[in-house]
Short mmCIF file of C-alpha atoms in Angstrom, two decimals:
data_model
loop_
_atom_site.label_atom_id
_atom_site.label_comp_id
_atom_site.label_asym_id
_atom_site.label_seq_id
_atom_site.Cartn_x
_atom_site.Cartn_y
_atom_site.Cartn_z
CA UNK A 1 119.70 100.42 91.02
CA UNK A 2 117.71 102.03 93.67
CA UNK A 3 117.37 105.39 94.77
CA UNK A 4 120.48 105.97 92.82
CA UNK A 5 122.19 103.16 94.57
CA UNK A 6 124.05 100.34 92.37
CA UNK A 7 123.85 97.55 94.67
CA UNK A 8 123.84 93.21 94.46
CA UNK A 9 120.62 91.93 93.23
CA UNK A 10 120.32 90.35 96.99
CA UNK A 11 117.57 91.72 99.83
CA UNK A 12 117.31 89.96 102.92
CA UNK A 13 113.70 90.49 104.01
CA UNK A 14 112.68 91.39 107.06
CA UNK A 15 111.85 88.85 109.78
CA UNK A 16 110.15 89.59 112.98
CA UNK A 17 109.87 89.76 116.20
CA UNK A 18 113.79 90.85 116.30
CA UNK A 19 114.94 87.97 113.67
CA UNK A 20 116.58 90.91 111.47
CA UNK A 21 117.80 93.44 113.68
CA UNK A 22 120.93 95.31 113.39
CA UNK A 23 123.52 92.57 113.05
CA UNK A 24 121.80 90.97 110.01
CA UNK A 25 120.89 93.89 108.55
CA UNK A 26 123.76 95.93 108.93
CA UNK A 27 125.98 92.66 107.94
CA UNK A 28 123.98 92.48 104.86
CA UNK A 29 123.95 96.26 103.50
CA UNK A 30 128.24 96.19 104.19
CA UNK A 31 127.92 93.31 101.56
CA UNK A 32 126.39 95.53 98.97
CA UNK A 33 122.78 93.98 99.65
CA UNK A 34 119.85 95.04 100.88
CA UNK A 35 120.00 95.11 104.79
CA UNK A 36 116.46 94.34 106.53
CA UNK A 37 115.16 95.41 109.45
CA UNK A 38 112.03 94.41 110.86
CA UNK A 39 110.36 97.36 113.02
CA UNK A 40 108.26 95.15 115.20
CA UNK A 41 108.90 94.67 119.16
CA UNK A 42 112.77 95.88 119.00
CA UNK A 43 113.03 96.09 122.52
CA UNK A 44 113.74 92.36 122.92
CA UNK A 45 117.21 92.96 122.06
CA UNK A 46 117.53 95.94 124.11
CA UNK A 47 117.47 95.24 128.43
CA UNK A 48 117.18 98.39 129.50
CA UNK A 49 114.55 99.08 127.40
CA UNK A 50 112.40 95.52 128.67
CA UNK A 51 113.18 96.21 132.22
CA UNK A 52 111.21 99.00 132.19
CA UNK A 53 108.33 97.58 130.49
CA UNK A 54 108.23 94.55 132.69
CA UNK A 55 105.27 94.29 134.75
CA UNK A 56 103.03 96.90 132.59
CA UNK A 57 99.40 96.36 133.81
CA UNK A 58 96.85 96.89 130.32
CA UNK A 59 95.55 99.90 130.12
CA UNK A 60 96.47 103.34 127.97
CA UNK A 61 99.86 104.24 130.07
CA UNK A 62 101.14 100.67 129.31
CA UNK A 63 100.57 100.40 125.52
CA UNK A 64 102.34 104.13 125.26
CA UNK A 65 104.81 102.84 127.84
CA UNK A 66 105.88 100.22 125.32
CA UNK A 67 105.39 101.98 122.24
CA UNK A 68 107.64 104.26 123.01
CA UNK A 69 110.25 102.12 124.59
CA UNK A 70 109.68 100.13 120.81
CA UNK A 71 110.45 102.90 118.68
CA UNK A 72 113.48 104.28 120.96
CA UNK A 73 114.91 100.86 120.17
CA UNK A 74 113.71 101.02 116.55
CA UNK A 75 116.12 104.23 116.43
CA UNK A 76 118.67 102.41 118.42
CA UNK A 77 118.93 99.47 115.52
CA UNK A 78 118.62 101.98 112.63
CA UNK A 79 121.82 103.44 113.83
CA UNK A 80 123.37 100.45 114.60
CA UNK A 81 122.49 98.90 111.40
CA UNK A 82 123.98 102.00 109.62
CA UNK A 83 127.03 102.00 111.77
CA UNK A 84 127.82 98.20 110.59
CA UNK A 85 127.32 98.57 107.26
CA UNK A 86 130.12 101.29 106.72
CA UNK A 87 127.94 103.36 104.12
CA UNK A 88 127.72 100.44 101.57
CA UNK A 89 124.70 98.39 100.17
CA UNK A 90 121.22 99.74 101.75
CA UNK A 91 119.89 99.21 105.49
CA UNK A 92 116.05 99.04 105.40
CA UNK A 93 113.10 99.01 107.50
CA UNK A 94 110.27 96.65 107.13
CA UNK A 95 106.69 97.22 108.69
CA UNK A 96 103.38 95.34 108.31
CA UNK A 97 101.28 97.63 107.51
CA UNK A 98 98.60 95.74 109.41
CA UNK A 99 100.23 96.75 112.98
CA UNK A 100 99.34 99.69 114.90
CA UNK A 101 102.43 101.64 115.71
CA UNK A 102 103.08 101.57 111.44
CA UNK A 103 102.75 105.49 110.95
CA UNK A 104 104.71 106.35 114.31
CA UNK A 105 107.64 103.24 113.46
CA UNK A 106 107.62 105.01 109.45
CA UNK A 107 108.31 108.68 111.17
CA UNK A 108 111.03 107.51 113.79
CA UNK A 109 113.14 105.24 111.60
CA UNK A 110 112.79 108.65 109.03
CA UNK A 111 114.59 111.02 111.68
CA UNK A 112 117.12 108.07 112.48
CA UNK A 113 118.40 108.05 109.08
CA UNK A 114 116.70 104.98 107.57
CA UNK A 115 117.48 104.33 103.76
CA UNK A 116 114.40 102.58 102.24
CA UNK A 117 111.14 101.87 104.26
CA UNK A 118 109.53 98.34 103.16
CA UNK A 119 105.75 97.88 103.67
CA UNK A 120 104.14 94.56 103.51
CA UNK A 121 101.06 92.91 105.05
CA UNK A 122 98.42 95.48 103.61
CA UNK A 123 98.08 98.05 100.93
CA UNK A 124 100.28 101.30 101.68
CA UNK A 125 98.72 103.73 100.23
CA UNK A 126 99.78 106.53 102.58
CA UNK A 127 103.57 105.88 102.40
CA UNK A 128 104.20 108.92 100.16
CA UNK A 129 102.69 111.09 102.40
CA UNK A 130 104.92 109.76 105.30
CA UNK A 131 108.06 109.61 103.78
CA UNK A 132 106.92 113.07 102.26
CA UNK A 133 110.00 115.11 104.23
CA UNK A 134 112.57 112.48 102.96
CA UNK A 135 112.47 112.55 99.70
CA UNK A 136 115.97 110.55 99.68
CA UNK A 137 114.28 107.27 101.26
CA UNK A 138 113.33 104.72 98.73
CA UNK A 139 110.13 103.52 99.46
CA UNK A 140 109.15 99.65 98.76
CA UNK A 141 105.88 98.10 98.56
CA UNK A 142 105.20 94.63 98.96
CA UNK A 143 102.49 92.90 96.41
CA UNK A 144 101.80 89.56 95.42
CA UNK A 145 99.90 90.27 91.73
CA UNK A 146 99.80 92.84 88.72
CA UNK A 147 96.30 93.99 89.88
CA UNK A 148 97.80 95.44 93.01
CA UNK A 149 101.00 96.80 91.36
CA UNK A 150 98.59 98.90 89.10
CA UNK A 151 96.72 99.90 91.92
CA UNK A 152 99.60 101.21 94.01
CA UNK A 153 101.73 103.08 91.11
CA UNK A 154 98.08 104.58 89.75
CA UNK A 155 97.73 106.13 93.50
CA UNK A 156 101.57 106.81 94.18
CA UNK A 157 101.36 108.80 90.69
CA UNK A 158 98.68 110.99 92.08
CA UNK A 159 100.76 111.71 94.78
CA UNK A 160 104.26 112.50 92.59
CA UNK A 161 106.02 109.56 93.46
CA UNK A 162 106.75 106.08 92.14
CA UNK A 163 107.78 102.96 94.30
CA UNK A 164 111.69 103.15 94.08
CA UNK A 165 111.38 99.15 93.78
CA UNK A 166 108.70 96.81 94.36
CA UNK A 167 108.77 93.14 95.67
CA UNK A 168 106.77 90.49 94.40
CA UNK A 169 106.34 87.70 96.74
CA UNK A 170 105.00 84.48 95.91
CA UNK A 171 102.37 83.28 98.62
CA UNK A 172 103.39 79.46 97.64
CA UNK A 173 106.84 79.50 98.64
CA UNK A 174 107.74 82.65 101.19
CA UNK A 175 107.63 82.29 105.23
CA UNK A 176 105.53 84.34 107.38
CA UNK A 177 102.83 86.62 106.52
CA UNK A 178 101.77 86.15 103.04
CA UNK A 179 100.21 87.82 100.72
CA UNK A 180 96.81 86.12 99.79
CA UNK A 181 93.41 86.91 101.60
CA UNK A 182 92.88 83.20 102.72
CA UNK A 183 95.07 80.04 102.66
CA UNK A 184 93.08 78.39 99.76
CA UNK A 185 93.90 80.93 97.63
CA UNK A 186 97.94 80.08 98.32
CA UNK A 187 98.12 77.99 94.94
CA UNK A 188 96.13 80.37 93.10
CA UNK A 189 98.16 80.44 89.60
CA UNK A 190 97.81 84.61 89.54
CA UNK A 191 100.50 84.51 91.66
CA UNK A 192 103.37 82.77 89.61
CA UNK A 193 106.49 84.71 88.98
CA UNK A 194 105.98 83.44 85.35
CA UNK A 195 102.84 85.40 84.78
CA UNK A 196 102.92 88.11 87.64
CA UNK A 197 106.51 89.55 86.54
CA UNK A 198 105.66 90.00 82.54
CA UNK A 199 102.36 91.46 83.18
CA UNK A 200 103.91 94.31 85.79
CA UNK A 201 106.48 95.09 83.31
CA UNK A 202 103.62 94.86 80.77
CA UNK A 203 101.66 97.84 82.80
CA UNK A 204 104.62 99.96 82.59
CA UNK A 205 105.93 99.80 79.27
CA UNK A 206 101.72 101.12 78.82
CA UNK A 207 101.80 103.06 81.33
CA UNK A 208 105.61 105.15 80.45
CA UNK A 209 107.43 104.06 83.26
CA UNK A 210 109.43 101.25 81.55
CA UNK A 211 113.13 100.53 83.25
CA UNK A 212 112.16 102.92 86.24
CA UNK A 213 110.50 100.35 89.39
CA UNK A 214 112.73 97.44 89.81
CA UNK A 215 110.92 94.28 90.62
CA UNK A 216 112.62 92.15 93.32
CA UNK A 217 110.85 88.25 93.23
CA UNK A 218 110.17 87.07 96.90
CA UNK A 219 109.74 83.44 97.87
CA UNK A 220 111.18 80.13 97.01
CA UNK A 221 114.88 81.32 96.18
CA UNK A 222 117.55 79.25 97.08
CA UNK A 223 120.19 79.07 94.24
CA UNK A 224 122.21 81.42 91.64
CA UNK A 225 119.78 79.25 89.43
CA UNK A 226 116.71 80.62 90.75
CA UNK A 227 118.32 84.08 90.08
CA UNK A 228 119.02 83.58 86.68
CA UNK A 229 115.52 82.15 85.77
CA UNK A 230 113.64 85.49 87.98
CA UNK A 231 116.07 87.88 86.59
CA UNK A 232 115.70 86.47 82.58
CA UNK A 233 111.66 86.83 83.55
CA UNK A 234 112.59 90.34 83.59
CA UNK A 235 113.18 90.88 87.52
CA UNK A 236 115.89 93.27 88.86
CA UNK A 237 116.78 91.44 92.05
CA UNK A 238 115.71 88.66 94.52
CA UNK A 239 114.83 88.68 98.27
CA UNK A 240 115.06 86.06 100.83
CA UNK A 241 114.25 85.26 104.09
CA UNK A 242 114.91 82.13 105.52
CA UNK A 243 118.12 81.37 104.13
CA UNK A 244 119.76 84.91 106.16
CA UNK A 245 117.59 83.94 109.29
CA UNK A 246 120.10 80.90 109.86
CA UNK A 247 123.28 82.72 108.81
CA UNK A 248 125.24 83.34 111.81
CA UNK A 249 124.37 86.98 111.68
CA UNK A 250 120.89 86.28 112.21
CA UNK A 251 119.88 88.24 115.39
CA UNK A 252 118.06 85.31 116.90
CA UNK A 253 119.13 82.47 119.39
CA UNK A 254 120.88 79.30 117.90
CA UNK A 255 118.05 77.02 118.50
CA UNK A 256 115.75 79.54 116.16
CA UNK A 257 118.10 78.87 113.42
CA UNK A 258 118.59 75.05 113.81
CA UNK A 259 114.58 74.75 113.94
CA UNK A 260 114.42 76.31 110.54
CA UNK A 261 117.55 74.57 108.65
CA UNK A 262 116.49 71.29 110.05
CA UNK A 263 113.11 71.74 108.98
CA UNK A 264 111.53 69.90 105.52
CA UNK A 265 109.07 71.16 103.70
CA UNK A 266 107.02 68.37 104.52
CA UNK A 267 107.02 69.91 107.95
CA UNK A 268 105.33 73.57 107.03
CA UNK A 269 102.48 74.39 107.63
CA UNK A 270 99.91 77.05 106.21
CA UNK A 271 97.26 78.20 108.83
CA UNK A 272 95.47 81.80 109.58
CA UNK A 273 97.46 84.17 112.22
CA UNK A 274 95.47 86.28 114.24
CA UNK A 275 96.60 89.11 111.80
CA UNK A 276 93.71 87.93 109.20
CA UNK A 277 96.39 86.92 106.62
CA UNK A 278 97.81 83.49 105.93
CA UNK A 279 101.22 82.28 107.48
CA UNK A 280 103.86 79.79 106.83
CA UNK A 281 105.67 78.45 109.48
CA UNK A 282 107.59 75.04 111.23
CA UNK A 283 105.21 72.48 112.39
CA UNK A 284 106.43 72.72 116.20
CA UNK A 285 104.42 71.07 118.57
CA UNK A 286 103.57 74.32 119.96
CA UNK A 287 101.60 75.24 116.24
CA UNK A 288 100.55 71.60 116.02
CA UNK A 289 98.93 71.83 118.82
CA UNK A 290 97.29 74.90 118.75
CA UNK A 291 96.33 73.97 115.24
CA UNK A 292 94.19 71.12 116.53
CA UNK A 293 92.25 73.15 119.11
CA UNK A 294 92.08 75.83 116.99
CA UNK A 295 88.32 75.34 116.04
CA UNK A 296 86.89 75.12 119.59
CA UNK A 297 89.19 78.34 120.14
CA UNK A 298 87.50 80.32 117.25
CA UNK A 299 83.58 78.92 118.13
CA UNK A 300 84.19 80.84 121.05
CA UNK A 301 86.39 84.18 120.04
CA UNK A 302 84.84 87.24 121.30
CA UNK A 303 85.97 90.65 121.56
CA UNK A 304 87.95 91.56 124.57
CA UNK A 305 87.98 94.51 126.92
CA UNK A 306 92.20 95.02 126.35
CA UNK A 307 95.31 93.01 124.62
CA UNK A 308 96.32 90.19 126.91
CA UNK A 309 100.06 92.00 127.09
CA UNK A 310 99.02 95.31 127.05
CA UNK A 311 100.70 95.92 124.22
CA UNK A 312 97.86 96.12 121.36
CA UNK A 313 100.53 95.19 118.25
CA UNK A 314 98.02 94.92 116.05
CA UNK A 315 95.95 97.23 114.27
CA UNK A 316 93.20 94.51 114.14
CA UNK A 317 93.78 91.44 116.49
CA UNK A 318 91.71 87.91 116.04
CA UNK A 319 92.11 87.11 119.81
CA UNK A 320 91.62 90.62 121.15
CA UNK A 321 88.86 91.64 118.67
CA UNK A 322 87.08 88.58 118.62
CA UNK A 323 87.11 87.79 114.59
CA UNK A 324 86.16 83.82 114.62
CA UNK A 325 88.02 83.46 111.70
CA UNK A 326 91.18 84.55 112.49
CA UNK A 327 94.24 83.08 115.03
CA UNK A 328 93.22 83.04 118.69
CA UNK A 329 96.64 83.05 119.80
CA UNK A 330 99.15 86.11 121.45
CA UNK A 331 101.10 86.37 118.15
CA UNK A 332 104.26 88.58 119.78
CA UNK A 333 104.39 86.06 122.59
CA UNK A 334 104.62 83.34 120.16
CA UNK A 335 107.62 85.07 117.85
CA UNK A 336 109.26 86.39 120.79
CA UNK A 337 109.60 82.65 122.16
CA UNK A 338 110.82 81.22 118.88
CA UNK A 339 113.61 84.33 118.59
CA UNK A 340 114.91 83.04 122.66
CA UNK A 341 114.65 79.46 120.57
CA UNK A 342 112.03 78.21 122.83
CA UNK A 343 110.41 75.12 120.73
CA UNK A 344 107.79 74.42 123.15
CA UNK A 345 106.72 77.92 122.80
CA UNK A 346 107.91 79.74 119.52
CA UNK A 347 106.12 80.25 116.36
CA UNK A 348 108.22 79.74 113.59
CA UNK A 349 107.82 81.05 110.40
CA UNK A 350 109.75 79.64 107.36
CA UNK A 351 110.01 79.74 103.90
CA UNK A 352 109.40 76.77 101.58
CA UNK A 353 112.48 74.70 99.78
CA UNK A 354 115.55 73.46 100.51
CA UNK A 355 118.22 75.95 102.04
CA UNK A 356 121.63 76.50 100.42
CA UNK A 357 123.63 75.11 102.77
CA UNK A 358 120.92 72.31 103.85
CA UNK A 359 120.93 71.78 107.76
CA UNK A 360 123.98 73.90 108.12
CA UNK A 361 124.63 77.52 109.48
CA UNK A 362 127.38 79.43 107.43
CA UNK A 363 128.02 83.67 106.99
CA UNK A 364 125.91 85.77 104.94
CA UNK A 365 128.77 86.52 103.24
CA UNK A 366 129.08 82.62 102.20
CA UNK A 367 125.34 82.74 101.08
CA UNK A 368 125.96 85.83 99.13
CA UNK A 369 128.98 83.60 97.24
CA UNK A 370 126.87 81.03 96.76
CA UNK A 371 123.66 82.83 95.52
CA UNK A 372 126.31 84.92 93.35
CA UNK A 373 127.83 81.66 91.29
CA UNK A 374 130.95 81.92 93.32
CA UNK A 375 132.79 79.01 94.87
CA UNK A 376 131.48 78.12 98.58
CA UNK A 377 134.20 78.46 100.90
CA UNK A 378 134.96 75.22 102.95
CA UNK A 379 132.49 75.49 106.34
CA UNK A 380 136.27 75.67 108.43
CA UNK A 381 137.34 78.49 106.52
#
């Protein structure tokens, strides 16, 4: 239950740039799931909307040039994603926290009739105060350990609200972004569903809030098994990534979703994205690469006078700003290639463990059987 809302124990998280965009999301929420979008760089799907940001010099006019043209398209997926999903399940709206446009994308997916706002990729303490004229929106937080579930519910409270849900992802096993401050601290038991899940609902059976924030368990799941063994842990639902980025809903090119069902874990990789946080993602020659000259790259970062695409996504940048410990790479160039499929360009980001459906793309609706305990349907059906 959320917000009210009975709906599958299933979220599909959000997947940028443009991976979960209105067909996924929408296809996911008419399922009874949790629909994702992801709010970053929208216009990618939208022509219009990239022919008349083509050619933008840097400078001021540029970056509000394409911020705007971002969150126009950000309401144009919101609607569409609420259009598809006829009214059932829940269409959400993920945002890092760590980019800049997070308080404007928050506000316009608000007026456009979002139904639960999903911040990951930094601490939102200010969501409450965002979402403070739509009081209907669930809000989500995304944490990786009891010490920061305490320390958003002890600041929500002082505000009068409680997370509607909260997902705890596991830095070991999800794609993307994760949530440790450095990639040696990936194994770090503190993170383990087995001790992270009992000690949140530890906090609130002390705390009087028992049975009211659902925990949803992030990373790693693959199976109705998996479900079983997070929800008898005491979690409410499960959220995955990967597995819905090569369902034939997916938003992205073919090629993106073959690169990630073919993929082994053998062939992930953990490195530092020029967001400061750790990342999980395909070993493409493009990362492999980049990877290896990485070092010379960072003994030389400085800060730069503008954003190489005038575009500024990030709140704090490692190439633009110069941090020598961070990527030195044009991160929305990178997941912009991989969502056109480009393998000698994209950036990749993938979960760990063996899909559902191995190598193969099938429906969400399929996946949803399968994570359910219900009979696959034969891949001709």
């Amino acid at each position: 239950m959320i917000r009210g809302r009975r709906l599958l124990p299933i979220v599909q998280g959000g997947m940028g740039v443009g991976v979960s965009a209105q067909r996924l999301a929408g296809g996911v929420a008419a399922l009874g799931g949790v629909g994702t979008l992801s709010s970053v760089d929208l216009r990618r799907h939208h022509p219009d909307l990239m022919a008349r940001t083509e050619g933008c010099s840097a400078g001021p006019e540029a970056k509000a040039l394409i911020d705007e043209v971002n969150l126009i398209a950000l309401e144009r997926e919101v609607r569409g994603a609420r259009e598809r999903s006829g009214g059932r399940g829940l269409v959400a709206l993920n945002v890092m926290r760590a980019v800049s446009e997070y308080a404007p994308s928050i506000k316009r997916a608000l007026e456009a009739g979002i139904e639960a706002v999903v911040v990951g990729a930094g601490l939102p303490l200010d969501l409450p105060d965002l979402a403070a004229e739509h009081p209907e929106v669930a809000l989500i937080p995304i944490l990786s350990d009891a010490r920061g579930v305490q320390l958003i519910v002890r600041k929500w409270e002082r505000k009068n609200r409680l997370p509607d849900a909260i997902v705890i992802e596991h830095p070991r096993l999800a794609g993307g972004h994760l949530g440790a401050a450095k990639v040696e601290d990936l194994n770090d038991p503190r993170f383990d569903f087995e001790r992270v899940i009992p000690e949140c609902l530890a906090y609130f059976e002390k705390a009087g809030i028992a049975g009211k924030i659902p925990l949803i368990a992030a990373g790693g799941v693959r199976s109705f098994e998996d479900i079983q063994r997070l929800q008898a842990l005491g979690a409410a639902g499960v959220q995955l990534g990967t597995p819905f980025a090569v369902t034939t809903e997916c938003d992205a090119h073919l090629d993106f979703k073959r690169v990630l069902a073919e993929a082994r874990d053998e062939d992930l990789v953990e490195f530092t994205s020029v967001a400061g946080l750790p990342a999980r993602a395909v070993g493409t020659p493009w990362l492999r690469n980049y990877l290896r000259v990485a070092p010379k790259l960072q003994a030389v970062a400085h800060v730069k006078n503008r954003c190489t695409k005038a575009f500024d996504c990030l709140a704090q940048c490692g190439l633009r700003d110069g941090f020598k410990d961070w990527g030195q790479f044009c991160i929305d160039n990178q997941l912009a290639a991989a969502l056109r499929g480009d393998m000698a360009k994209g950036l990749f980001f993938r979960g760990a463990g063996a899909l559902p459906f191995g190598a193969e793309i099938r429906s969400a609706r399929e996946l949803m059987q399968r994570l359910l305990g219900a009979p696959a349907l034969p891949q001709s059906a």
